[in-house]
mmCIF file of C-alpha atoms in Angstrom:
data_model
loop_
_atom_site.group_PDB
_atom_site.id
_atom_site.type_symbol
_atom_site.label_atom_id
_atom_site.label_comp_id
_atom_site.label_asym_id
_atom_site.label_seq_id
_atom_site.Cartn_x
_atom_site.Cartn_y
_atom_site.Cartn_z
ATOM 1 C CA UNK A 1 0.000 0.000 0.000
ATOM 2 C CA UNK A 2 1.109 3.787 -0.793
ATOM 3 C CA UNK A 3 2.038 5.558 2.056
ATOM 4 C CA UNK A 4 -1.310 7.012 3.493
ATOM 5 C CA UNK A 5 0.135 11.149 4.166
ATOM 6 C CA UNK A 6 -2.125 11.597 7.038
ATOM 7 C CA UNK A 7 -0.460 8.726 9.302
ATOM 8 C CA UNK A 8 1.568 8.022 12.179
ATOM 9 C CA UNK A 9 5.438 9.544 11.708
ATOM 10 C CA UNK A 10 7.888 7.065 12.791
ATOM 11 C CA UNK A 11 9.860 7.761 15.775
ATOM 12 C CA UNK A 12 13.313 7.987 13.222
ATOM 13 C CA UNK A 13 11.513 10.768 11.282
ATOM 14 C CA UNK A 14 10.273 12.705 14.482
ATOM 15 C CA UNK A 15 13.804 12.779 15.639
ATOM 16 C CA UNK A 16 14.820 13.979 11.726
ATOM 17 C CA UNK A 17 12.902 17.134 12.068
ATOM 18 C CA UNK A 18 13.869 17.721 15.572
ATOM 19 C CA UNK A 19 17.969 17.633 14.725
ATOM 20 C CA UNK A 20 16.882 19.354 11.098
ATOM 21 C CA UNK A 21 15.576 22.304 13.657
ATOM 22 C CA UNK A 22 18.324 22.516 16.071
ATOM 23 C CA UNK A 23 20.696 23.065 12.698
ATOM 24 C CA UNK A 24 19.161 25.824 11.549
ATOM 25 C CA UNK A 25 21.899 28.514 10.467
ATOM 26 C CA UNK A 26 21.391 31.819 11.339
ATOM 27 C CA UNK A 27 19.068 33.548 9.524
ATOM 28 C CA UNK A 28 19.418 37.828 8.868
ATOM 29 C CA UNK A 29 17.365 40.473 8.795
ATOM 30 C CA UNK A 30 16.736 43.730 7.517
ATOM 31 C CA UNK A 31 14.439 45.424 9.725
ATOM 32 C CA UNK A 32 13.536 48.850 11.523
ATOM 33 C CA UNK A 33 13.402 49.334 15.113
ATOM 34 C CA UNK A 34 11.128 52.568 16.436
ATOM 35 C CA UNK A 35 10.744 52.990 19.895
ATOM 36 C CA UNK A 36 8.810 56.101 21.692
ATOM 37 C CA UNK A 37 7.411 57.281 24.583
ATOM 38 C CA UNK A 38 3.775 57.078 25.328
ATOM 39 C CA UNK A 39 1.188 58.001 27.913
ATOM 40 C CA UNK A 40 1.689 55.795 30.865
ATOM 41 C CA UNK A 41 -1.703 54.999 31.349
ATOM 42 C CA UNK A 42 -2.322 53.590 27.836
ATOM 43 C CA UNK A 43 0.657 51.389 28.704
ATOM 44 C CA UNK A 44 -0.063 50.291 32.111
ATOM 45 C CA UNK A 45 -4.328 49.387 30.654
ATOM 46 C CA UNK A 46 -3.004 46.909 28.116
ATOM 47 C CA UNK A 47 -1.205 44.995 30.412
ATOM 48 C CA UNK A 48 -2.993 41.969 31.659
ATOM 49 C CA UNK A 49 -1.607 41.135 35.412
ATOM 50 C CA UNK A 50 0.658 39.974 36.648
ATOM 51 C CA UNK A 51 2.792 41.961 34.152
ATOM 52 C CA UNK A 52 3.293 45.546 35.569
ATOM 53 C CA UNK A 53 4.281 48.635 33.783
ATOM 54 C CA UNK A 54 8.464 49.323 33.036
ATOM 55 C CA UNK A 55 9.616 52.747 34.829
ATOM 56 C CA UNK A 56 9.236 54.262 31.210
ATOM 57 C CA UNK A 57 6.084 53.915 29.209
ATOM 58 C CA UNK A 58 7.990 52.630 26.577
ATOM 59 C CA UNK A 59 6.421 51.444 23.006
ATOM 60 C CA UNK A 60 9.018 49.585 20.553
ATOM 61 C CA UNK A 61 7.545 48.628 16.566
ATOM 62 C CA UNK A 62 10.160 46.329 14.963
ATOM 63 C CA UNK A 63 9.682 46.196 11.224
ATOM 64 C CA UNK A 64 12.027 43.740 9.174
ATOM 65 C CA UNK A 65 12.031 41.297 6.566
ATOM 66 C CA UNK A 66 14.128 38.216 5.999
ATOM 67 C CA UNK A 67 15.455 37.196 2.540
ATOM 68 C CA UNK A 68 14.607 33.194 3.066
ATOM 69 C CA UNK A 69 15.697 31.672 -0.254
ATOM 70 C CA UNK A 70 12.256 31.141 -2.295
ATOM 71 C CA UNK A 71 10.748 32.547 0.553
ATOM 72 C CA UNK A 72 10.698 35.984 1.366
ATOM 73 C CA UNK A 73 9.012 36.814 5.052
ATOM 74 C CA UNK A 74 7.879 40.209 6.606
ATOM 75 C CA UNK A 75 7.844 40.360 10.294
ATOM 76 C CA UNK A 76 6.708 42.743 12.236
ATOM 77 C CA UNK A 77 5.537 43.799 16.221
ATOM 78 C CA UNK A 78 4.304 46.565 18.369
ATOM 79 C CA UNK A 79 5.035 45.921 22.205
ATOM 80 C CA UNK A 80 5.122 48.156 25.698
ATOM 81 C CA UNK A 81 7.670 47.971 27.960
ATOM 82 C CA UNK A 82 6.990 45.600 31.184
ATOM 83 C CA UNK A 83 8.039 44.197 34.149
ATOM 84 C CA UNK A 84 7.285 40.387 35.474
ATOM 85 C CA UNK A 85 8.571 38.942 38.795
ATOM 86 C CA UNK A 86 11.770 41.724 38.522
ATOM 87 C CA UNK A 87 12.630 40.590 34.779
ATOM 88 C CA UNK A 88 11.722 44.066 32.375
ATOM 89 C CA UNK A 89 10.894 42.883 28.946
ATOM 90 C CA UNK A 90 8.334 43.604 26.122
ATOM 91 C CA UNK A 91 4.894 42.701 26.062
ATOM 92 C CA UNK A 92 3.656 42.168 22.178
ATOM 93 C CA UNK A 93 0.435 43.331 21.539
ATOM 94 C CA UNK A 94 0.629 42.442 17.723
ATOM 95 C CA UNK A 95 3.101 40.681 15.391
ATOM 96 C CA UNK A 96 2.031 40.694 11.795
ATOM 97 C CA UNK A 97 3.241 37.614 9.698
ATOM 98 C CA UNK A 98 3.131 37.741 5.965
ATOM 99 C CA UNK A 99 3.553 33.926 5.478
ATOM 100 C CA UNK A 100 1.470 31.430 7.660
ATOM 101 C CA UNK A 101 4.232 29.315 8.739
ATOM 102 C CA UNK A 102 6.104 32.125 10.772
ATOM 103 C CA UNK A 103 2.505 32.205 12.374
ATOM 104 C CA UNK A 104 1.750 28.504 13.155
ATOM 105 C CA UNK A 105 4.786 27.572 15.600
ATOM 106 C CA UNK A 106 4.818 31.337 17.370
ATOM 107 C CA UNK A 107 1.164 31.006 18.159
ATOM 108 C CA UNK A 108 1.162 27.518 19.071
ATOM 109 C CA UNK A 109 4.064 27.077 20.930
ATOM 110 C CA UNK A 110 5.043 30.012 22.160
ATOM 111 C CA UNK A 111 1.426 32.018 22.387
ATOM 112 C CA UNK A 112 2.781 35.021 20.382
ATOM 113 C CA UNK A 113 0.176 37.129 19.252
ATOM 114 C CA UNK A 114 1.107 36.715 15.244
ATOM 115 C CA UNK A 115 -1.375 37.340 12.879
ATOM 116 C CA UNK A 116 -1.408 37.509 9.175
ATOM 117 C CA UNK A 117 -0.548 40.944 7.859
ATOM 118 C CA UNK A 118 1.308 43.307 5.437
ATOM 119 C CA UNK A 119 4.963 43.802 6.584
ATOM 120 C CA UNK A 120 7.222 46.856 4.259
ATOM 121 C CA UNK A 121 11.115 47.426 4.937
ATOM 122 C CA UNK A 122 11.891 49.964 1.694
ATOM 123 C CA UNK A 123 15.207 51.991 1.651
ATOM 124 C CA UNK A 124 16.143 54.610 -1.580
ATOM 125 C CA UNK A 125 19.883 55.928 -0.604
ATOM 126 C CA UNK A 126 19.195 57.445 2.637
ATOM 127 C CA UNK A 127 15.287 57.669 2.487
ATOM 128 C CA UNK A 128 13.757 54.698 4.546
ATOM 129 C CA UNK A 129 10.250 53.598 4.693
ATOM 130 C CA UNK A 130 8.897 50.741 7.075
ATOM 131 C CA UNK A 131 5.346 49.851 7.595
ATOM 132 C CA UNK A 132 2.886 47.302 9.082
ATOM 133 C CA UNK A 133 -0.397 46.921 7.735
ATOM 134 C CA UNK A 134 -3.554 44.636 7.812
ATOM 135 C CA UNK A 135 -7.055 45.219 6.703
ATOM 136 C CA UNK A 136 -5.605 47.756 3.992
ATOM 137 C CA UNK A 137 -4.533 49.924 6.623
ATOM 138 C CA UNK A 138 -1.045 50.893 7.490
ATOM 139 C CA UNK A 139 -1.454 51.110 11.081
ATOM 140 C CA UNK A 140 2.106 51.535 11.729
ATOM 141 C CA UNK A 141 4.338 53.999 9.711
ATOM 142 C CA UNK A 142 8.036 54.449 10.262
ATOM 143 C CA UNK A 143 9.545 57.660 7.919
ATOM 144 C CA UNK A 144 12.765 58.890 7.899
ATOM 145 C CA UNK A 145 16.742 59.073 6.566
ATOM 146 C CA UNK A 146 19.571 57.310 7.687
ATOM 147 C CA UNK A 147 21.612 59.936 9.674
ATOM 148 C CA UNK A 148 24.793 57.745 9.862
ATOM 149 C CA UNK A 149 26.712 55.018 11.137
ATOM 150 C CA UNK A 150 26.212 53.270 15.115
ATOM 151 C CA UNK A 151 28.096 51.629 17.153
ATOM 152 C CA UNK A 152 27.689 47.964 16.845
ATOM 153 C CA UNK A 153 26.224 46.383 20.323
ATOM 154 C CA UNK A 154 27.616 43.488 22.044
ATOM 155 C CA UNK A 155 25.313 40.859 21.429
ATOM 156 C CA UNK A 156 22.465 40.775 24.145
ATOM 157 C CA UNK A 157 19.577 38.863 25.498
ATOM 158 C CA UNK A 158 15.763 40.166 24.788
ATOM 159 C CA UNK A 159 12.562 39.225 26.703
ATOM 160 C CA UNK A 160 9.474 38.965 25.734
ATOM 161 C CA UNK A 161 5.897 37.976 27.938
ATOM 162 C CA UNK A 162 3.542 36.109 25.817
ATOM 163 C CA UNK A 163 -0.050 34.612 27.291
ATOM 164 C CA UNK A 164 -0.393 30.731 25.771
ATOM 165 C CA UNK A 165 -4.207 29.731 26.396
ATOM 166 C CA UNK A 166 -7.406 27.714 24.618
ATOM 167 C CA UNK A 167 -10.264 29.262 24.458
ATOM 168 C CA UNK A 168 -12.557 26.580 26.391
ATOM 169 C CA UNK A 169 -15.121 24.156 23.630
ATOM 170 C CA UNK A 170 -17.796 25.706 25.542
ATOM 171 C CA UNK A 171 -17.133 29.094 25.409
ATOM 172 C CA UNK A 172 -16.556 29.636 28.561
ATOM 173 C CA UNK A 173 -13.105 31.042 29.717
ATOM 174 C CA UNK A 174 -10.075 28.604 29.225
ATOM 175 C CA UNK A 175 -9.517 24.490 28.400
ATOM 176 C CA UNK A 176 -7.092 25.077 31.010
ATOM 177 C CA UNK A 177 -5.323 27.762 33.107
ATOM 178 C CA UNK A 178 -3.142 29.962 31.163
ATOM 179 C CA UNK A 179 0.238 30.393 31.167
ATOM 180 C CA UNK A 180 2.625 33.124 31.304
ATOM 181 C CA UNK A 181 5.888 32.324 29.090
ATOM 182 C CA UNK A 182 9.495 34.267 29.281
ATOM 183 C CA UNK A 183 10.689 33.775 25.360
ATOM 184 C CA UNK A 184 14.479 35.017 25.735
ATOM 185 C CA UNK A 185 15.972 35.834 22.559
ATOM 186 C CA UNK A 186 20.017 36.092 21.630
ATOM 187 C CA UNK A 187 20.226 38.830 19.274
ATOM 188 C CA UNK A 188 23.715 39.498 17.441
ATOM 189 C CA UNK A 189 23.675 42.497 15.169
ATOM 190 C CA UNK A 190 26.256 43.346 12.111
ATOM 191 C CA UNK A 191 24.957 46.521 10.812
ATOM 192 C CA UNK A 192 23.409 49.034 12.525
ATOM 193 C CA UNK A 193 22.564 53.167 11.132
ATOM 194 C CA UNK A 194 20.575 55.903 12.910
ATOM 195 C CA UNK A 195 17.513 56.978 11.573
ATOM 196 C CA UNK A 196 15.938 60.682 11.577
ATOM 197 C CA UNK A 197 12.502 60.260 11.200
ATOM 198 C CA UNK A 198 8.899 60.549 12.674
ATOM 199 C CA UNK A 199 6.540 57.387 13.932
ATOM 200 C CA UNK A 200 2.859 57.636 12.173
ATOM 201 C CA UNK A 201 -0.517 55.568 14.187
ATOM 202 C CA UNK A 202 -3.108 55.725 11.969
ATOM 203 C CA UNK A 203 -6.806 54.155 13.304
ATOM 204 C CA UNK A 204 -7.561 50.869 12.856
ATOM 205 C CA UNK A 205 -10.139 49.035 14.340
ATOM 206 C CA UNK A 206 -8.378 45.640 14.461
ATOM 207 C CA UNK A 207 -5.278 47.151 15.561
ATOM 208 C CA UNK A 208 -6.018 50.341 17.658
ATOM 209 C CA UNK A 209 -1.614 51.154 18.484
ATOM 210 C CA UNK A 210 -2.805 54.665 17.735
ATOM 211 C CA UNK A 211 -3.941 54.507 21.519
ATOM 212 C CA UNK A 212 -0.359 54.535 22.558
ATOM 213 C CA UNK A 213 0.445 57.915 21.322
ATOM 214 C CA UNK A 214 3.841 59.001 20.007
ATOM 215 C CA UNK A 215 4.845 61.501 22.882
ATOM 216 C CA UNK A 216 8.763 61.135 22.337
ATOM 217 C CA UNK A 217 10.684 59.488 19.979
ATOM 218 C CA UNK A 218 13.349 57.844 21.637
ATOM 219 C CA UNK A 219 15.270 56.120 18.601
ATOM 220 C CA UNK A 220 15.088 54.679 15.145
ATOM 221 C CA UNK A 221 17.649 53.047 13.670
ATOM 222 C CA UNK A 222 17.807 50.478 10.505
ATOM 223 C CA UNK A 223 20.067 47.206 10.991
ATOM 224 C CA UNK A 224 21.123 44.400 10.161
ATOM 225 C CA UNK A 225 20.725 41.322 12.953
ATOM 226 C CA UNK A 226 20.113 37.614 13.842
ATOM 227 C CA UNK A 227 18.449 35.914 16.935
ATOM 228 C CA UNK A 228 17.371 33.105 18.428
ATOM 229 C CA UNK A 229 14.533 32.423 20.925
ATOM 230 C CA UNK A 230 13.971 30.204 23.946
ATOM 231 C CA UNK A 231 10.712 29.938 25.565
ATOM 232 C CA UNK A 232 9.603 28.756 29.181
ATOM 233 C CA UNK A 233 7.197 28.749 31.534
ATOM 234 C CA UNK A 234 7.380 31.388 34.142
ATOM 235 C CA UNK A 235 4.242 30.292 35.855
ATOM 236 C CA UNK A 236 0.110 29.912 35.782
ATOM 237 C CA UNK A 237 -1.601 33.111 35.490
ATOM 238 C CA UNK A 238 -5.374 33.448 37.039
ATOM 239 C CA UNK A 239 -7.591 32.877 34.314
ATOM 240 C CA UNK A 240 -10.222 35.169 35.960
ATOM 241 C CA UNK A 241 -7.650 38.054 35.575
ATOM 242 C CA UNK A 242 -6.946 37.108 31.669
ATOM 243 C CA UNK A 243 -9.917 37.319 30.177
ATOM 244 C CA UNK A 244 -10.814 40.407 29.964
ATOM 245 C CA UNK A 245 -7.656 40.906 27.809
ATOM 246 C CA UNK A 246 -7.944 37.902 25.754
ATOM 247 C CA UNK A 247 -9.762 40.196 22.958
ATOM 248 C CA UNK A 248 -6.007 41.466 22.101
ATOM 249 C CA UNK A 249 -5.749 37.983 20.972
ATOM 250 C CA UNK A 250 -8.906 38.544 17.465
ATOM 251 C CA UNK A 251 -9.746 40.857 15.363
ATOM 252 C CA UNK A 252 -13.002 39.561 16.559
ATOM 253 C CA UNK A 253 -13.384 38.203 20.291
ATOM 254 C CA UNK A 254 -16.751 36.181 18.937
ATOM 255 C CA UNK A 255 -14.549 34.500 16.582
ATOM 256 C CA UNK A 256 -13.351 32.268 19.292
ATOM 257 C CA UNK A 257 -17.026 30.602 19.815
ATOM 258 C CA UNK A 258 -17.663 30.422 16.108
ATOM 259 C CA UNK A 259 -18.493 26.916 14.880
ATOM 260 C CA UNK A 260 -18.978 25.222 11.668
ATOM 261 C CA UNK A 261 -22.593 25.822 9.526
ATOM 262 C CA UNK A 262 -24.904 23.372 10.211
ATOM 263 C CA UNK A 263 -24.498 20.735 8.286
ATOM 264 C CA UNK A 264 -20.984 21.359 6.732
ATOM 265 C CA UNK A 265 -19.259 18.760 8.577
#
């Protein structure tokens, strides 16, 4: 008989993909990092406990996009500064994919809050453009020109607080309690150039960053960098206290209790 797709893996071709993983070289990007200051309130609302507000109300958009061979990717991410158990990090509120697979394993494993989206990274001599976009709206917009040369930074280690959770079959809060991950990523950068430029928030419904205003721009810069990521669990969060956040998750909270038409399956 043909090999039937949908079956079992043996435990030889499990352990393939696993060591296929761990080889991975390191991959580049190109991206744009914006970071401002916003009004400490809007930062400290979107942050479901027991993640607490950083000493600066701190927003950071990362715009980049990775030359994969045959496979082009945008990624992209708004996030506020935070603090969890004395570790500061970033809290993602949105991180637009433009290819589905970037979105499965982030979502899934790690409870990043990818969606699919519209990810721009364009540079003409020293005029750069970065944007991040979904629903035909550019809901991010980073303008500027490169203003020179930086300092290359040792290479450091980034966290960020994602939520992992199932909605529960019957619609009613979780499948089980939710956790709060630490996803620690080694970031090595080879290029790095500062940008003079301004950070546009334009309204979107399904992505409403134009509540944390632009009150400062701290920094924009345009590099070149690779990373890694490593996720655990930092501990189980009260599900109570989630849900009122978990809309951050949809463009549509009643997605989540959406079934099939009758009689389609």
């Amino acid at each position: 008989m043909a090999r039937v797709r949908y079956g079992a893996r043996t435990e030889a071709e499990i352990q393939a993909a696993r060591t296929a993983s761990a080889k991975l070289p390191d991959i580049w990007s190109t991206g744009v990092m914006a970071v401002w200051e916003s009004d400490p309130d809007a930062v400290a609302a979107v942050l479901p406990p027991p993640l607490k507000p950083a000493e600066r109300p701190l927003v950071r958009a990362n715009i980049s996009k990775v030359d994969l061979p045959g496979y082009p990717l945008g990624a992209g991410s708004v996030a506020v500064a935070a603090v969890h158990d004395g570790q500061e990090g970033w809290y993602p509120l949105v991180m637009p994919m433009t290819h589905e697979r970037a979105l499965i394993g982030g979502r899934e494993v790690f409870g990043e809050p990818k969606k699919l989206g519209e990810v721009d990274v364009e540079r003409d001599g020293l005029v750069v453009r970065a944007s991040l976009a979904r629903h035909g709206i550019a809901f991010v917009e980073v303008r500027g020109a490169v203003d020179g040369p930086l300092p290359l930074p040792e290479p450091t280690r980034k966290t960020d607080f994602y939520f992992k959770f199932l909605p529960a079959v019957d619609g009613e809060g979780f499948d089980a309690d939710p956790v709060l991950v630490h996803c620690v990523r080694n970031e090595k950068v080879r290029k790095l150039e500062k940008i003079t430029g301004d950070v546009v928030l334009r309204e979107s419904m399904y992505d409403p960053v134009a509540d944390l205003p632009v009150r400062r721009v701290v920094e924009i810069t345009i590099g070149e960098k690779t990373t890694d990521q490593k996720g655990t669990v930092a501990e189980r969060v009260s599900a109570q206290a989630l849900l009122p956040y978990i809309h951050q998750r949809y463009d549509d909270p009643q997605q989540i209790l959406d079934g099939p038409p009758e009689g389609s399956v």
